[in-house]
XYZ file of C-alpha atoms in Angstrom:
724
model
C 257.685 91.229 -25.502
C 254.272 92.711 -26.280
C 252.395 91.816 -29.402
C 251.344 95.195 -30.871
C 247.760 94.889 -32.112
C 246.783 97.559 -34.677
C 243.014 97.791 -35.267
C 241.768 97.586 -38.812
C 241.501 100.983 -40.316
C 238.025 102.350 -41.441
C 237.805 101.981 -45.169
C 237.639 105.391 -46.745
C 236.564 106.174 -50.307
C 238.049 108.243 -53.003
C 234.715 109.920 -53.648
C 234.538 111.073 -50.002
C 238.013 112.501 -50.266
C 237.165 114.332 -53.452
C 234.130 115.797 -51.647
C 236.355 117.342 -49.004
C 238.527 118.992 -51.645
C 235.446 120.364 -53.482
C 233.970 121.866 -50.295
C 237.210 123.381 -49.003
C 238.746 124.411 -52.315
C 235.709 125.165 -54.527
C 237.693 127.126 -57.057
C 240.744 124.827 -57.266
C 239.425 121.349 -56.807
C 239.385 120.480 -60.466
C 243.177 120.954 -60.595
C 243.787 118.330 -57.921
C 243.651 114.644 -58.813
C 243.565 112.042 -56.064
C 244.533 108.374 -56.087
C 244.410 105.718 -53.375
C 247.477 103.599 -54.004
C 249.042 101.138 -51.602
C 252.802 100.971 -51.894
C 256.138 102.110 -50.541
C 256.282 105.665 -49.265
C 259.903 106.247 -48.282
C 260.015 102.872 -46.533
C 256.584 103.012 -44.996
C 253.348 101.328 -46.212
C 251.427 104.545 -45.457
C 252.329 107.949 -46.739
C 251.655 110.385 -49.589
C 253.261 111.296 -52.969
C 252.791 114.620 -54.754
C 253.623 115.251 -58.373
C 252.289 117.299 -61.304
C 252.545 120.332 -63.507
C 250.918 123.710 -63.195
C 247.079 123.284 -62.850
C 247.462 119.480 -62.810
C 248.394 118.243 -59.328
C 248.435 114.572 -58.457
C 248.353 113.275 -54.946
C 248.477 109.561 -54.121
C 248.413 107.858 -50.730
C 247.638 104.561 -49.053
C 244.736 105.866 -46.892
C 242.250 108.725 -47.191
C 243.454 110.809 -44.193
C 247.029 110.559 -45.493
C 245.874 111.439 -49.000
C 244.080 114.530 -47.704
C 247.084 115.578 -45.559
C 249.163 115.228 -48.750
C 246.822 117.766 -50.382
C 247.230 120.090 -47.372
C 250.982 119.706 -47.458
C 250.994 120.726 -51.087
C 248.703 123.748 -50.330
C 251.049 124.838 -47.484
C 254.514 124.416 -49.052
C 253.992 124.719 -52.817
C 250.874 126.781 -53.345
C 251.258 128.827 -50.059
C 247.585 128.591 -49.141
C 246.113 127.985 -45.717
C 243.345 125.627 -44.533
C 242.011 126.378 -41.049
C 238.818 126.227 -39.011
C 239.548 129.807 -37.977
C 239.430 131.508 -41.398
C 241.130 129.785 -44.287
C 242.899 131.584 -47.136
C 242.491 129.646 -50.339
C 241.976 132.603 -52.730
C 244.475 134.568 -54.786
C 245.608 131.647 -56.858
C 243.907 130.738 -60.204
C 246.395 128.123 -61.371
C 248.014 125.801 -58.893
C 251.817 125.835 -59.228
C 253.742 122.844 -60.503
C 255.683 120.448 -58.233
C 259.248 120.788 -59.364
C 260.376 117.593 -57.590
C 258.157 114.711 -56.401
C 257.246 115.153 -52.629
C 257.160 111.948 -50.717
C 256.445 111.730 -46.935
C 255.863 108.629 -44.943
C 253.318 108.434 -42.112
C 255.485 108.284 -39.010
C 252.752 106.951 -36.682
C 249.671 104.703 -37.020
C 247.458 106.913 -34.802
C 246.588 110.537 -35.332
C 243.782 111.123 -32.814
C 241.719 114.244 -32.120
C 239.269 115.621 -29.533
C 239.214 115.880 -25.847
C 236.249 114.341 -24.015
C 235.370 117.831 -22.814
C 235.235 119.246 -26.321
C 231.648 117.960 -26.494
C 230.829 120.159 -23.531
C 232.747 123.384 -24.346
C 232.414 123.511 -28.140
C 230.417 120.880 -30.046
C 227.417 119.809 -28.030
C 224.791 121.532 -30.145
C 226.557 121.824 -33.500
C 224.528 120.960 -36.590
C 225.740 118.715 -39.302
C 227.004 121.491 -41.553
C 229.315 122.765 -38.797
C 230.459 119.253 -37.982
C 231.068 118.572 -41.686
C 233.405 121.552 -41.950
C 235.289 120.551 -38.843
C 235.647 116.984 -40.156
C 236.892 118.315 -43.477
C 239.632 120.233 -41.719
C 240.485 117.333 -39.396
C 240.797 115.107 -42.483
C 242.979 117.616 -44.304
C 245.103 117.815 -41.078
C 245.733 114.024 -41.343
C 243.791 112.824 -38.269
C 242.483 109.216 -38.564
C 240.719 108.747 -35.208
C 238.027 111.108 -33.839
C 236.158 110.913 -30.579
C 232.436 111.227 -30.860
C 230.573 111.501 -27.585
C 227.215 112.624 -29.131
C 224.549 109.949 -28.923
C 226.130 108.016 -26.036
C 223.090 109.070 -23.866
C 220.693 106.959 -25.898
C 222.999 103.903 -25.757
C 223.201 104.295 -21.950
C 219.418 104.858 -21.725
C 218.690 101.639 -23.672
C 221.138 99.588 -21.742
C 219.637 100.600 -18.320
C 216.094 100.084 -19.678
C 217.219 96.533 -20.443
C 218.292 96.205 -16.864
C 214.853 97.106 -15.523
C 214.954 100.900 -15.201
C 211.723 102.706 -16.137
C 211.792 105.402 -18.712
C 211.553 108.303 -16.219
C 213.922 106.658 -13.757
C 216.875 106.640 -16.203
C 216.035 109.922 -17.930
C 216.041 111.626 -14.545
C 219.677 110.538 -14.167
C 221.040 111.663 -17.545
C 221.935 115.291 -17.745
C 221.844 117.646 -20.719
C 224.403 117.607 -23.641
C 226.918 120.311 -22.536
C 227.427 118.595 -19.082
C 227.080 114.937 -20.126
C 230.745 114.116 -20.742
C 231.604 114.574 -17.066
C 228.907 112.071 -16.158
C 230.369 109.364 -18.403
C 233.773 109.995 -16.780
C 232.251 109.414 -13.363
C 232.708 112.967 -12.161
C 229.160 114.091 -11.673
C 225.515 113.279 -11.717
C 222.274 114.999 -10.746
C 222.276 118.321 -12.571
C 219.786 119.640 -15.160
C 217.915 116.450 -15.426
C 215.790 114.981 -16.936
C 216.787 114.728 -20.559
C 214.084 114.188 -23.111
C 213.777 111.067 -25.157
C 213.266 113.251 -28.254
C 216.581 114.984 -27.723
C 218.431 111.732 -27.249
C 216.953 110.285 -30.421
C 217.908 113.458 -32.382
C 221.443 113.230 -31.033
C 221.796 109.562 -31.905
C 220.562 110.190 -35.502
C 223.013 113.059 -35.778
C 225.906 111.028 -34.364
C 225.294 108.199 -36.758
C 225.477 110.633 -39.676
C 228.733 112.131 -38.311
C 230.244 108.672 -37.791
C 229.276 107.550 -41.362
C 231.073 110.574 -42.701
C 234.162 109.715 -40.651
C 234.113 106.153 -41.911
C 233.725 107.313 -45.511
C 237.010 109.320 -44.947
C 238.857 106.386 -43.448
C 238.652 107.987 -40.001
C 237.857 105.773 -37.064
C 235.087 106.952 -34.755
C 236.238 106.618 -31.107
C 233.255 105.799 -28.930
C 232.800 105.816 -25.104
C 233.060 102.412 -23.543
C 231.365 101.031 -20.374
C 233.517 100.859 -17.288
C 230.929 100.887 -14.530
C 229.288 104.314 -14.122
C 225.834 103.674 -12.784
C 223.145 105.529 -10.909
C 223.564 105.403 -7.137
C 220.307 103.347 -6.818
C 221.445 100.602 -9.263
C 221.243 97.943 -6.588
C 217.548 98.680 -6.023
C 216.879 97.805 -9.708
C 219.351 94.919 -9.817
C 219.158 93.375 -6.384
C 222.485 92.195 -5.014
C 224.596 94.229 -7.375
C 227.707 95.593 -5.726
C 228.030 99.387 -6.253
C 230.993 101.305 -4.807
C 229.671 104.666 -3.508
C 231.857 107.571 -4.340
C 232.282 109.466 -1.066
C 234.510 112.273 -2.437
C 232.602 114.928 -4.415
C 234.107 116.246 -7.713
C 234.202 120.088 -7.469
C 231.061 120.047 -5.279
C 229.221 117.456 -7.435
C 228.146 114.115 -6.107
C 229.680 111.470 -8.283
C 227.587 108.594 -9.740
C 228.080 105.092 -8.384
C 230.670 102.596 -9.763
C 229.592 99.056 -10.390
C 232.225 96.542 -9.385
C 233.357 95.000 -12.666
C 233.687 91.636 -11.007
C 230.030 91.661 -10.149
C 227.962 89.468 -12.517
C 225.621 92.323 -13.404
C 228.618 94.315 -14.761
C 228.908 91.938 -17.771
C 225.215 92.181 -18.362
C 225.137 95.918 -18.405
C 228.285 96.079 -20.584
C 226.800 93.640 -23.074
C 223.555 95.520 -23.285
C 225.411 98.815 -23.697
C 227.663 97.585 -26.436
C 224.762 95.913 -28.188
C 222.746 99.146 -28.166
C 225.743 101.197 -29.223
C 226.494 98.971 -32.169
C 222.901 98.913 -33.249
C 222.802 102.750 -33.159
C 226.224 103.614 -34.514
C 227.894 100.495 -35.941
C 231.166 98.985 -34.622
C 234.562 100.629 -34.231
C 237.945 99.626 -32.924
C 238.752 102.338 -30.279
C 236.761 102.779 -27.064
C 237.378 105.616 -24.644
C 237.150 104.883 -20.839
C 238.514 107.144 -18.182
C 238.422 105.263 -14.873
C 238.700 106.972 -11.535
C 238.849 110.340 -13.136
C 240.270 113.176 -10.966
C 239.959 111.413 -7.678
C 237.376 108.644 -8.388
C 237.563 105.898 -5.818
C 237.868 102.149 -6.280
C 237.032 101.419 -2.642
C 238.033 97.870 -1.705
C 237.926 96.644 -5.293
C 241.368 95.551 -6.570
C 242.143 97.883 -9.447
C 244.045 95.229 -11.507
C 241.155 92.778 -11.283
C 238.613 95.459 -12.083
C 240.646 96.706 -15.093
C 240.858 93.115 -16.398
C 237.107 92.630 -16.136
C 236.453 95.938 -17.957
C 238.764 94.893 -20.772
C 237.183 91.390 -20.941
C 233.768 92.905 -21.325
C 234.946 95.261 -24.091
C 236.717 92.562 -26.020
C 233.914 90.144 -25.656
C 231.735 92.629 -27.583
C 234.538 93.885 -29.884
C 237.449 91.369 -29.980
C 239.708 93.646 -32.007
C 239.090 96.838 -30.010
C 241.642 98.937 -28.092
C 240.881 100.523 -24.803
C 241.762 104.242 -25.249
C 242.631 106.178 -22.075
C 244.386 109.378 -21.117
C 247.395 109.887 -18.893
C 246.299 112.672 -16.579
C 247.274 113.339 -12.983
C 247.714 109.841 -11.444
C 245.884 107.950 -14.155
C 246.275 105.402 -15.489
C 247.139 103.753 -12.217
C 250.028 101.391 -12.321
C 247.762 98.615 -10.992
C 245.491 99.179 -13.912
C 248.227 98.775 -16.468
C 249.368 95.656 -14.642
C 245.880 94.112 -14.913
C 245.257 94.439 -18.580
C 246.581 93.152 -21.881
C 248.903 96.070 -22.720
C 248.910 95.253 -26.401
C 245.288 96.249 -26.502
C 245.367 99.603 -24.762
C 246.381 103.041 -26.147
C 247.315 105.960 -23.794
C 247.066 109.656 -24.710
C 249.672 111.397 -22.630
C 248.138 114.818 -22.216
C 250.524 116.245 -19.614
C 253.525 116.783 -21.808
C 252.824 120.522 -22.044
C 252.858 120.778 -18.288
C 255.494 118.491 -17.051
C 258.368 117.326 -19.315
C 257.864 113.605 -18.775
C 260.660 111.754 -20.553
C 260.204 108.230 -19.016
C 256.884 107.207 -20.369
C 258.144 103.840 -21.570
C 258.673 102.883 -17.890
C 255.491 104.639 -16.733
C 253.356 102.875 -19.297
C 255.205 99.566 -19.103
C 255.566 99.228 -22.774
C 252.122 100.225 -23.823
C 251.677 102.361 -26.875
C 251.161 105.987 -26.196
C 250.380 109.284 -28.007
C 252.092 112.609 -27.546
C 249.184 114.822 -26.468
C 248.600 118.459 -27.421
C 246.635 120.149 -24.650
C 247.066 123.945 -24.657
C 243.554 125.160 -23.846
C 240.964 124.383 -21.169
C 237.287 125.193 -21.093
C 237.203 126.178 -24.683
C 238.785 129.555 -23.713
C 239.750 132.045 -26.285
C 243.264 132.924 -24.976
C 246.171 132.798 -27.450
C 249.016 130.459 -26.394
C 250.475 126.959 -26.513
C 253.830 125.313 -25.418
C 255.084 124.995 -29.047
C 258.572 124.079 -27.963
C 257.295 120.879 -26.473
C 255.734 119.847 -29.780
C 258.388 121.165 -32.152
C 261.398 119.963 -30.218
C 260.503 117.276 -27.612
C 258.037 115.275 -29.585
C 260.625 114.221 -32.240
C 263.083 113.404 -29.499
C 260.562 111.062 -27.843
C 260.014 109.254 -31.124
C 263.775 108.657 -31.502
C 264.214 107.427 -27.948
C 265.496 103.917 -27.536
C 262.651 101.379 -27.220
C 260.029 104.097 -27.847
C 256.421 102.969 -28.063
C 255.270 106.482 -29.117
C 252.610 105.658 -31.686
C 251.070 108.958 -32.626
C 249.614 112.262 -31.637
C 246.487 113.287 -29.664
C 244.938 116.653 -30.202
C 243.506 117.094 -26.734
C 242.481 120.767 -26.377
C 239.198 121.138 -24.466
C 237.666 123.349 -27.190
C 237.984 124.106 -30.872
C 237.910 127.372 -32.825
C 240.969 128.782 -31.169
C 244.706 129.015 -31.780
C 244.989 128.012 -35.398
C 248.743 128.751 -35.299
C 249.309 126.055 -32.691
C 246.893 123.660 -34.443
C 248.784 124.038 -37.713
C 252.187 123.267 -36.164
C 250.977 120.414 -33.942
C 249.239 118.568 -36.702
C 252.408 118.679 -38.841
C 254.496 117.036 -36.122
C 252.946 113.646 -36.923
C 254.860 113.917 -40.201
C 258.152 115.570 -39.127
C 260.844 113.153 -37.794
C 263.161 115.993 -36.842
C 262.802 119.083 -34.522
C 261.355 122.159 -36.233
C 263.059 125.533 -36.452
C 260.196 127.672 -35.074
C 261.491 130.998 -36.507
C 261.594 129.538 -40.092
C 258.270 127.708 -39.645
C 256.673 130.847 -38.497
C 257.927 132.895 -41.421
C 256.402 130.279 -43.784
C 253.112 130.309 -41.821
C 252.763 134.112 -42.139
C 253.252 133.890 -45.872
C 250.669 131.246 -46.537
C 248.272 132.682 -43.942
C 247.992 135.975 -45.849
C 249.135 135.127 -49.358
C 252.498 136.771 -49.828
C 255.790 137.565 -48.131
C 255.037 140.674 -46.110
C 257.630 142.098 -43.717
C 255.031 143.365 -41.336
C 253.129 140.069 -41.210
C 256.367 138.152 -40.570
C 257.474 140.497 -37.862
C 254.044 140.308 -36.240
C 254.084 136.496 -36.174
C 257.690 136.295 -34.929
C 256.714 138.461 -31.972
C 253.637 136.300 -31.355
C 255.706 133.103 -31.613
C 258.282 134.377 -29.097
C 255.661 135.644 -26.557
C 252.299 133.960 -26.337
C 253.596 130.793 -27.887
C 257.062 130.847 -26.337
C 256.464 129.049 -23.037
C 257.213 125.414 -22.418
C 256.608 122.601 -19.927
C 258.468 123.294 -16.719
C 256.864 121.142 -14.079
C 255.873 124.184 -12.031
C 252.601 123.253 -10.285
C 252.243 126.424 -8.198
C 250.469 128.599 -10.749
C 247.555 126.591 -11.981
C 247.148 124.829 -15.328
C 250.271 126.321 -16.853
C 250.068 124.119 -19.967
C 247.350 126.611 -20.904
C 247.662 130.331 -21.348
C 246.233 132.870 -18.950
C 242.764 134.238 -19.582
C 241.322 137.723 -19.545
C 240.538 139.032 -16.103
C 237.858 141.141 -17.658
C 235.992 137.805 -17.481
C 236.824 137.162 -13.876
C 234.329 137.292 -10.971
C 234.897 140.878 -9.867
C 237.597 141.408 -7.290
C 240.397 144.006 -6.859
C 242.874 141.229 -6.393
C 241.865 139.022 -9.439
C 244.819 137.354 -11.108
C 242.908 134.564 -12.856
C 239.448 133.849 -14.084
C 238.729 130.131 -13.639
C 239.695 128.653 -10.314
C 242.384 126.373 -11.853
C 243.630 128.809 -14.517
C 247.239 130.200 -14.598
C 247.531 133.286 -12.320
C 250.637 134.763 -14.117
C 251.592 135.557 -17.688
C 254.414 133.539 -19.120
C 255.709 136.568 -21.040
C 255.928 140.334 -20.710
C 252.593 141.797 -21.934
C 254.387 144.810 -23.352
C 256.449 142.604 -25.592
C 253.273 141.419 -27.445
C 251.986 144.969 -28.240
C 254.272 145.625 -31.202
C 252.786 142.611 -32.911
C 249.467 144.471 -33.190
C 251.246 147.496 -34.681
C 252.814 145.286 -37.270
C 249.672 143.368 -38.176
C 247.819 146.636 -38.774
C 250.416 147.571 -41.282
C 250.130 144.447 -43.418
C 249.673 145.419 -47.034
C 246.125 146.458 -47.738
C 245.674 143.825 -50.485
C 246.341 141.075 -47.985
C 243.773 142.203 -45.436
C 240.634 140.839 -47.066
C 240.969 137.135 -46.213
C 239.046 135.421 -43.460
C 242.441 134.418 -42.042
C 243.670 137.966 -41.720
C 240.381 139.206 -40.280
C 240.371 136.450 -37.608
C 243.977 136.994 -36.645
C 243.574 140.768 -36.343
C 240.617 140.502 -34.065
C 242.289 137.732 -32.027
C 245.424 139.601 -31.496
C 243.752 142.891 -30.726
C 241.549 140.978 -28.276
C 244.625 139.505 -26.586
C 246.467 142.774 -26.295
C 243.393 144.504 -24.835
C 242.736 141.587 -22.437
C 246.333 141.741 -21.180
C 245.885 145.431 -20.451
C 243.367 144.569 -17.780
C 246.266 143.296 -15.708
C 247.777 146.765 -15.892
C 244.474 148.535 -15.080
C 243.223 146.498 -12.129
C 246.135 147.318 -9.733
C 245.599 151.027 -10.449
C 241.961 150.727 -9.620
C 242.838 148.879 -6.407
C 245.362 151.584 -5.431
C 242.850 154.356 -5.966
C 240.217 152.520 -3.906
C 242.581 151.702 -1.049
C 243.838 155.270 -0.903
C 240.163 156.472 -0.935
C 240.855 158.699 -3.930
C 237.335 158.698 -5.317
C 238.091 160.882 -8.330
C 240.984 158.577 -9.374
C 238.835 155.569 -8.678
C 236.046 156.934 -10.955
C 238.545 157.701 -13.683
C 240.223 154.274 -13.550
C 236.975 152.329 -13.418
C 235.602 154.404 -16.380
C 238.693 153.406 -18.366
C 238.125 149.711 -17.445
C 234.497 149.787 -18.566
C 235.378 151.660 -21.802
C 237.910 148.842 -22.545
C 235.162 146.260 -22.007
C 232.812 148.192 -24.374
C 235.617 148.346 -26.900
C 236.247 144.596 -26.457
C 232.650 143.616 -27.133
C 232.537 145.838 -30.262
C 235.834 144.414 -31.481
C 234.582 140.814 -30.944
C 231.330 141.481 -32.716
C 233.190 141.974 -36.022
C 234.114 138.315 -36.396
C 232.009 135.169 -36.563
C 234.334 133.155 -34.253
C 233.768 135.502 -31.249
C 229.957 135.568 -31.067
C 227.739 134.354 -28.289
C 224.894 134.378 -30.820
C 226.688 131.784 -32.964
C 226.921 129.365 -29.926
C 223.234 129.857 -29.106
C 222.027 129.720 -32.729
C 222.353 125.941 -32.859
C 219.843 125.373 -29.983
C 216.405 125.764 -31.594
C 216.808 122.716 -33.793
C 217.391 120.481 -30.794
C 214.271 121.531 -28.815
C 211.346 119.153 -28.759
C 208.312 120.363 -30.664
C 206.608 123.010 -28.557
C 208.905 122.434 -25.536
C 212.439 121.739 -24.341
C 214.171 124.975 -25.326
C 214.493 126.252 -21.751
C 216.449 123.143 -20.531
C 219.019 123.214 -23.285
C 219.354 126.999 -23.204
C 220.187 126.699 -19.494
C 222.656 123.953 -20.281
C 224.399 125.992 -22.976
C 224.474 129.223 -21.026
C 225.482 127.845 -17.642
C 228.539 125.932 -19.039
C 229.957 129.364 -19.859
C 229.246 131.054 -16.525
C 228.321 129.398 -13.254
C 228.927 125.915 -14.747
C 226.963 124.039 -12.126
C 224.787 124.491 -8.999
C 225.777 126.828 -6.259
C 228.141 124.384 -4.492
C 229.939 123.306 -7.694
C 230.084 126.846 -8.951
C 232.455 127.738 -6.082
C 235.358 126.033 -8.001
C 233.952 125.792 -11.506
C 232.498 129.257 -12.256
C 234.116 130.900 -15.271
C 236.001 127.701 -16.177
C 234.418 127.912 -19.623
C 234.703 131.644 -19.948
C 234.989 133.197 -23.415
C 235.872 136.485 -25.071
C 232.598 136.592 -27.076
C 230.527 139.466 -28.132
C 227.305 139.457 -26.278
C 228.750 137.613 -23.366
C 231.071 140.562 -22.549
C 228.214 143.075 -22.985
C 225.507 141.352 -21.024
C 227.429 139.362 -18.485
C 231.045 140.300 -17.733
C 230.728 144.058 -18.100
C 227.466 144.426 -16.013
C 229.154 142.442 -13.248
C 232.088 144.812 -13.099
C 229.792 147.911 -13.271
C 227.691 146.566 -10.371
C 230.891 145.842 -8.395
C 232.448 149.225 -9.061
C 229.220 150.958 -8.109
C 229.175 149.102 -4.777
C 232.814 150.122 -4.048
C 232.126 153.760 -5.103
C 229.085 153.840 -2.754
C 231.353 152.587 0.049
C 233.848 155.384 -0.690
C 231.050 157.941 -0.705
C 229.498 156.773 2.532
C 232.720 155.620 4.188
C 231.242 152.193 4.637
C 232.056 148.622 3.543
C 230.788 147.725 0.067
C 227.555 145.696 -0.038
C 228.248 142.017 -0.692
C 227.065 140.722 -4.054
C 225.715 137.200 -4.694
C 227.578 136.404 -7.909
C 226.016 133.043 -8.253
C 222.510 134.545 -8.182
C 223.680 137.123 -10.756
C 224.864 134.321 -12.990
C 221.756 132.325 -12.589
C 219.627 135.283 -13.694
C 221.742 135.543 -16.805
C 221.615 131.739 -17.359
C 217.745 131.946 -17.381
C 217.731 135.020 -19.574
C 215.892 135.138 -22.852
C 217.755 137.913 -24.735
C 218.607 136.962 -28.336
C 222.069 137.601 -29.814
C 223.097 137.996 -33.457
C 224.889 135.082 -35.115
C 226.209 137.412 -37.750
C 229.261 139.720 -37.349
C 228.822 143.448 -37.445
C 231.228 146.383 -37.738
C 234.720 146.840 -39.177
C 237.422 144.565 -37.724
C 240.243 146.709 -38.943
C 238.709 149.851 -37.550
C 238.081 148.297 -34.182
C 241.595 146.794 -33.959
C 242.956 150.297 -34.785
C 240.864 151.699 -31.985
C 242.337 149.189 -29.549
C 245.848 150.237 -30.744
C 245.012 153.871 -30.328
C 243.527 153.401 -26.851
C 246.836 151.856 -25.755
C 248.842 154.474 -27.617
C 250.131 151.969 -30.143
C 248.576 153.431 -33.314
C 250.800 152.830 -36.322
C 251.294 155.504 -38.913
C 248.711 154.024 -41.298
C 245.213 154.903 -42.220
C 242.624 152.968 -40.167
C 240.626 151.800 -43.167
C 238.779 148.473 -43.662
C 240.271 145.667 -45.665
C 240.128 146.096 -49.449
């Protein structure tokens, strides 16, 4: 029988919790009174209790994240308000309504974890503190109590290798720029966009410490990268005799870094130096993320069980109470790894539950604790969709299974700022012991999202719930990463046969595209007085964007047919329609702050070294969206991080299609094959571009969404006026 070790929780403060409420509810915070109070919450030591009369709401809980989730539960189900990173709606109420009966909910699980390792590449690498603060506020109000922070790890690595004899330039020439760094720490890649500047690493470390201090003040545990052996390939030159396993299989065209045999005496020295530097920079924590042999990494002739044991020993020598956090993905964690470690001191995030309905994790993980992962989006892509059935129905069933070691949830999307509907439901499932009726839950969501019961809003969201959020894990591995939704082929590398954008993306829709269109008609008819909130504005743009993106899958076969039949007039007409749709898409996206390339790039100047350094980070931030890597790596990774963003559509995706169509048209005119186009070179020109982009939205979202509906002959019988 395993002894289940639970790390000590970070000690949050009431003042920090009150700060979150003031920031996110500026007009209502004085009506909410918080209290940290250990006790019995429906049989559990952690939970929340809500009481109070009108304008005098009292929330008590045992921990700060639970306390703040209690506030959010009240906002959702009593005040009918909505907190979201994608446009909250907290207006329209002057006096908070009374709680007619005390609301008490226990915390079902000890762990409520958030952030994929890749989030620090596709979303957060250059965020400033204000943007991070808002995200942490929402994470706290969503009940999360453990957050992965990758930022700053580069300086801890730098200092550790300097202590092992590396010169300054030697190690900086190995560490890549922020948006690509995460894949280096997982052992996937090296040798791209180096060197990193010491100034940048120091800025990142200072920023990371500030973020982690905020997390600790809110009782949220920072999850930090651990050391499992990733080293430069030339490590043995600096540490003579060290045994480094060369990784002979590339990762998507990238050479992997070396792996230092954990049984080698130098491993313990590097690990000790790393953990000492990390603790000096950021303070201690109790959860350390290490992803060994990620996506095909090789152990060579090193016994995996012995290696895993040595990795864990090094971690627990530095941090005796720490857990090794790892993800279940593809064939990891290997059975031999689980056999080699103290299973009471590991924690596994199972992130394949939205792809394959795995119902035997107790046997797979041999009694180790695990988290039910929520992974519905790769590359930070903007597509709507998530397998909500697997969270609403299967997660509670897993918790009730005999002998279950299910110990929490793990929000594992590869990006943020998308799919607030899925985020809202998934975060609730850490508190719901029984399956959720999705139709009823959706009706309640529509009401709080816009501020009143509106028949059009509810019909829109029931359609959305049944279509884009209606798929589930089925184990089908023939159509790409089907735990995520399909992307827009407007963003694909031009081809008449394109069915997906990223190489690994789904190539088919999981619903009938025509079935989603009525949702846009309904959302446009929401009562005018409900259209002014950030929530409505975001949803309208997101839905119109999705409907228009889906239409590309109707248009492209028609273009192909015209080309193959050599009907030049039809080809010109069809391609003109396609390009008009892309122009409309860019103008639509420009109306909302969450769909702006300029917002992504606006964070960069603050990170550049005085007088220099902007070009390197600009290339880093641009290329992760487009070519991703060098020419070889780009063959598989191009467009993996594609986004429906204003500016990106106008200056990158649309010019590619225009160039492609011109080449095909010239071929029709001259009866000759089209001239081949070097798309990698096209992307590299864009990556090195200097055009600036607005970080502020422009235009009328309602008017542009109406234009989308009209272009698809979906226009409702309402005036296309802006929100009141």
